[in-house]
Coordinates of C-alpha atoms in Angstrom, one line a residue:
M19 CA 43.7 20.0 -15.3
A20 CA 40.3 20.8 -14.1
A21 CA 38.8 18.1 -16.3
K22 CA 41.0 15.5 -14.7
E23 CA 40.1 16.7 -11.2
K24 CA 36.4 16.5 -12.1
T25 CA 36.7 13.1 -13.5
G26 CA 38.6 11.9 -10.4
N27 CA 36.0 13.5 -8.1
A28 CA 33.2 11.7 -10.1
F29 CA 35.1 8.4 -9.6
V30 CA 35.5 8.8 -5.9
E31 CA 31.8 9.8 -5.5
T32 CA 30.8 6.7 -7.4
I33 CA 32.9 4.5 -5.1
K34 CA 31.4 6.3 -2.1
T35 CA 27.9 5.7 -3.3
I36 CA 28.6 1.9 -3.9
V37 CA 30.1 1.7 -0.5
Y38 CA 27.2 3.5 1.2
A39 CA 24.7 1.3 -0.6
L40 CA 26.5 -1.9 0.4
L41 CA 26.5 -0.7 4.0
I42 CA 22.9 0.2 4.0
A43 CA 21.9 -3.1 2.5
G44 CA 24.1 -4.9 5.0
V45 CA 22.4 -3.1 7.9
F46 CA 19.0 -3.7 6.3
R47 CA 19.6 -7.4 6.0
T48 CA 21.2 -7.8 9.5
L49 CA 18.3 -6.0 11.3
F50 CA 15.2 -6.4 9.3
F51 CA 14.7 -8.9 6.5
Q52 CA 16.9 -11.6 4.9
P53 CA 16.2 -12.9 1.4
F54 CA 15.8 -16.7 1.3
W55 CA 15.5 -19.0 -1.7
I56 CA 13.9 -22.4 -1.2
P57 CA 16.5 -25.0 -2.4
S58 CA 14.8 -28.3 -1.6
G59 CA 11.3 -29.9 -1.2
S60 CA 11.4 -30.6 2.6
M61 CA 8.6 -28.1 3.2
K62 CA 6.2 -29.0 0.4
E63 CA 3.5 -28.1 -0.2
T64 CA 3.7 -25.0 2.0
L65 CA 7.0 -24.0 0.4
L66 CA 8.0 -25.2 -3.2
I67 CA 11.6 -25.3 -4.6
G68 CA 12.1 -21.9 -6.2
D69 CA 10.0 -19.9 -3.7
F70 CA 11.6 -16.6 -2.9
L71 CA 10.8 -14.9 0.3
F72 CA 12.1 -12.5 2.9
V73 CA 12.8 -13.8 6.5
N74 CA 11.3 -11.4 9.2
K75 CA 14.4 -11.0 11.6
M76 CA 12.6 -8.7 14.0
A77 CA 10.2 -11.6 15.0
Y78 CA 12.5 -13.1 17.5
G79 CA 15.1 -10.5 18.4
Y80 CA 18.8 -10.7 17.5
S81 CA 21.7 -12.9 18.1
Y82 CA 25.0 -13.8 16.4
A83 CA 23.0 -15.8 13.8
S84 CA 21.3 -12.4 12.7
C85 CA 24.5 -11.4 11.0
P86 CA 24.4 -12.6 7.3
S87 CA 26.6 -15.5 6.1
V88 CA 28.0 -15.2 2.5
M89 CA 28.8 -18.7 1.1
L90 CA 29.7 -18.8 -2.6
P91 CA 32.0 -21.9 -3.1
R92 CA 32.2 -21.3 -6.8
F93 CA 34.0 -18.0 -6.2
G94 CA 35.9 -19.1 -3.1
I95 CA 33.7 -16.9 -0.8
D96 CA 33.0 -18.3 2.6
V97 CA 32.2 -15.6 5.2
D98 CA 30.3 -17.1 8.1
A99 CA 28.0 -15.0 10.6
K100 CA 30.4 -16.2 13.3
D101 CA 33.3 -14.5 11.5
I102 CA 31.4 -11.3 11.8
C103 CA 29.4 -11.5 15.0
G104 CA 31.0 -14.5 16.8
V105 CA 31.6 -12.3 19.9
F106 CA 27.9 -12.6 20.6
D107 CA 27.9 -16.5 20.4
G108 CA 27.9 -18.8 23.2
E109 CA 25.2 -17.7 25.7
N110 CA 22.1 -18.9 23.8
T111 CA 20.6 -15.4 24.4
R112 CA 19.1 -12.7 22.1
L113 CA 18.7 -9.0 22.2
F114 CA 15.0 -7.8 22.2
A115 CA 14.1 -11.5 22.4
N116 CA 10.6 -12.8 21.5
Q117 CA 9.7 -16.4 21.9
P118 CA 8.8 -18.3 18.7
K119 CA 5.3 -19.9 18.5
R120 CA 4.6 -23.5 17.7
G121 CA 3.7 -23.7 14.0
D122 CA 5.9 -20.8 12.9
V123 CA 8.0 -21.6 9.8
V124 CA 11.4 -20.6 10.8
V125 CA 14.8 -20.1 9.1
F126 CA 17.7 -21.1 11.4
R127 CA 21.4 -21.9 11.4
H128 CA 22.2 -25.6 11.5
P129 CA 23.9 -26.2 14.9
V130 CA 26.9 -27.9 13.3
S131 CA 27.2 -26.9 9.6
G132 CA 26.1 -23.3 10.0
R133 CA 24.0 -23.7 6.8
D134 CA 20.6 -22.0 6.7
Y135 CA 17.6 -24.3 7.2
I136 CA 13.9 -23.7 7.0
K137 CA 11.4 -26.0 8.9
R138 CA 8.2 -25.8 11.0
L139 CA 8.5 -25.4 14.8
I140 CA 6.8 -28.5 16.4
G141 CA 8.3 -28.9 19.9
L142 CA 8.9 -26.2 22.5
P143 CA 11.6 -26.3 25.4
G144 CA 10.7 -28.9 28.1
E145 CA 8.2 -30.8 25.9
T146 CA 8.3 -34.3 24.7
V147 CA 7.9 -35.1 20.9
Q148 CA 7.4 -38.5 19.3
V149 CA 6.2 -39.7 16.0
R150 CA 4.0 -42.9 15.7
Q151 CA 2.9 -44.2 12.3
G152 CA 3.5 -40.7 10.8
V153 CA 1.4 -38.9 13.5
V154 CA 3.1 -36.4 15.9
Y155 CA 2.6 -36.7 19.6
I156 CA 3.5 -33.7 21.7
N157 CA 3.6 -34.4 25.5
G158 CA 1.8 -37.6 24.6
V159 CA -1.1 -36.1 22.8
A160 CA -1.6 -36.7 19.1
A161 CA -1.6 -33.7 16.6
P162 CA -4.5 -35.1 14.6
Q163 CA -4.2 -35.4 10.8
T164 CA -7.3 -35.1 8.6
P165 CA -6.9 -36.6 5.0
D166 CA -7.2 -33.9 2.4
G167 CA -6.7 -35.5 -1.0
D168 CA -3.5 -35.6 -2.9
F169 CA -0.5 -33.3 -3.8
T170 CA 0.4 -33.7 -7.3
E171 CA 3.4 -32.3 -9.2
E172 CA 5.1 -33.1 -12.5
M173 CA 8.1 -35.5 -12.5
A174 CA 10.8 -33.2 -13.7
P175 CA 14.0 -31.6 -12.5
Q176 CA 13.3 -28.8 -10.0
G177 CA 15.5 -25.7 -9.2
P178 CA 19.0 -25.0 -9.7
Q179 CA 20.1 -28.4 -8.4
A180 CA 17.7 -30.2 -10.8
L181 CA 16.1 -32.3 -7.9
R182 CA 13.6 -34.8 -8.8
P183 CA 10.6 -35.3 -6.4
R184 CA 9.9 -38.5 -4.6
C185 CA 6.5 -40.0 -5.2
E186 CA 4.0 -42.2 -3.3
N187 CA 2.7 -43.7 -6.5
G188 CA 6.0 -45.5 -7.2
P189 CA 8.6 -44.8 -9.9
V190 CA 7.3 -42.2 -12.3
G191 CA 8.7 -41.3 -15.8
N192 CA 9.6 -37.9 -17.0
G193 CA 6.4 -35.6 -17.3
G194 CA 4.4 -38.0 -15.4
A195 CA 2.1 -37.2 -12.3
C196 CA 4.1 -37.5 -9.0
I197 CA 1.6 -38.0 -6.2
K198 CA 1.7 -37.8 -2.5
S199 CA -1.0 -38.1 0.1
R200 CA -2.0 -34.9 1.8
A201 CA -3.4 -34.3 5.3
I202 CA -4.2 -31.3 7.3
E203 CA -2.4 -31.5 10.7
A204 CA -3.7 -29.5 13.7
L205 CA -1.1 -28.5 16.3
P206 CA -2.1 -27.8 20.0
S207 CA -1.5 -24.0 19.3
G208 CA -4.5 -24.1 17.0
T209 CA -2.6 -23.7 13.8
Q210 CA -3.2 -26.0 10.9
H211 CA -1.1 -26.8 7.8
A212 CA -0.8 -29.5 5.1
V213 CA 1.7 -32.3 5.5
L214 CA 2.6 -34.9 2.8
N215 CA 3.3 -38.6 3.0
I216 CA 5.4 -40.6 0.6
G217 CA 5.5 -44.0 2.3
N218 CA 6.3 -45.9 5.5
Q219 CA 9.9 -45.3 6.7
A220 CA 12.0 -45.2 9.9
S221 CA 11.2 -41.5 10.6
D222 CA 7.5 -42.2 10.8
N223 CA 8.1 -44.1 14.1
T224 CA 10.7 -42.6 16.5
G225 CA 11.6 -42.7 20.1
V226 CA 10.5 -40.0 22.6
Y227 CA 12.5 -36.7 22.3
T228 CA 12.7 -34.5 25.2
V229 CA 13.4 -30.9 24.1
P230 CA 16.0 -29.3 26.2
E231 CA 15.5 -25.8 27.9
G232 CA 16.4 -23.1 25.4
Q233 CA 16.1 -25.4 22.3
Y234 CA 13.5 -26.3 19.8
F235 CA 12.3 -29.2 17.7
F236 CA 11.7 -28.8 14.0
M237 CA 10.1 -30.8 11.2
G238 CA 9.5 -30.5 7.5
D239 CA 6.0 -30.6 6.1
N240 CA 7.1 -33.1 3.5
R241 CA 7.6 -35.5 6.3
D242 CA 9.3 -38.3 4.4
N243 CA 11.7 -36.0 2.6
S244 CA 13.1 -33.9 5.3
A245 CA 16.4 -33.9 7.4
D246 CA 15.1 -32.4 10.6
S247 CA 15.1 -32.8 14.4
R248 CA 14.0 -36.4 14.2
L249 CA 17.6 -37.2 13.2
A250 CA 20.6 -36.4 15.2
Q251 CA 23.3 -34.1 14.0
P252 CA 26.1 -36.6 13.5
A253 CA 23.7 -38.8 11.4
G254 CA 23.0 -36.0 8.9
G255 CA 20.0 -34.5 10.7
V256 CA 19.5 -31.2 12.7
G257 CA 18.8 -32.4 16.2
F258 CA 17.6 -29.7 18.6
V259 CA 18.1 -26.1 17.7
P260 CA 19.4 -23.5 20.2
F261 CA 17.3 -20.3 20.6
E262 CA 20.4 -18.2 19.5
N263 CA 20.4 -20.1 16.2
L264 CA 17.0 -18.8 15.0
I265 CA 17.4 -16.2 12.2
G266 CA 13.8 -15.3 11.7
R267 CA 10.3 -16.2 10.7
A268 CA 9.0 -16.7 7.1
D269 CA 5.8 -14.8 6.7
R270 CA 5.2 -14.2 2.9
I271 CA 6.5 -15.5 -0.4
M272 CA 7.3 -12.7 -2.7
F273 CA 7.5 -14.7 -6.0
S274 CA 8.3 -18.2 -7.2
S275 CA 10.1 -19.7 -10.1
A276 CA 9.7 -23.3 -11.3
G277 CA 12.8 -23.1 -13.4
R278 CA 16.5 -23.3 -12.8
S279 CA 16.9 -19.6 -12.3
M280 CA 14.8 -16.8 -10.9
L281 CA 15.6 -14.8 -14.0
F282 CA 13.6 -17.4 -16.3
F283 CA 10.4 -15.3 -16.0
W284 CA 8.4 -17.7 -18.1
T285 CA 8.7 -20.3 -15.3
W286 CA 7.4 -18.0 -12.6
R287 CA 4.4 -19.3 -10.6
G288 CA 1.9 -16.5 -10.8
D289 CA -0.5 -17.9 -8.1
R290 CA 2.3 -17.7 -5.5
F291 CA 3.2 -13.9 -5.7
F292 CA 2.9 -12.4 -2.2
K293 CA 1.4 -15.7 -0.8
R294 CA 1.1 -15.8 2.9
V295 CA 3.1 -18.7 4.6
E296 CA 0.9 -20.7 6.8

């Protein structure tokens, strides 16, 4: 009898341990850092497909978007942040709020789909933003771009979705060199970062956007391969992003995998471990 009681108690203690661990992990993820895996090439070369990073949630304070979403369609799991913290939605405010800075690389919730996106903050509330011939103008002043050679990658499937890169040097066969022009863009904040060019397209010449109060304008560094604030939400873009939709700032890449799974250690990119996001 004693043996059964001891076994039963051990089982209960194991369950408690698991529950406590999940609660602690949930609190940690909600308040401090959220893991994020880069799924697309819209932020190349700053972020590559397969980069794994932690998002600093303390950077901008907390809103409903700080609660984690768990979306695993394969297993029928679709728990949205609003399902957990929807009571805090609707006022476009944050607890312990800090304003983001131009040039920050930010993870945010898409205003319509609720999916997590990562882009660079370009336009602040009340400003105007326009793109002319691929150059960004903020309040009518150009953010200058200095040519800086090429960004070259192999033409091959990338990441779990086996995405193939787009190339400036035309159609490229498997294993070939996929090349994009690189430039260093200088924002009015004084920050500098690399941007890539694939070719001339509609998003290289836009109208003038006026950023509403309490909202922000984002763009990807891989300018010709990014669905961002240049395209309105109904048309498949992001549009303006409310303050409350910001999740956090991307500060550092923890590690990076060039393969289809983070478990394929032979595809890890050794030069990107603990790399600072700039």
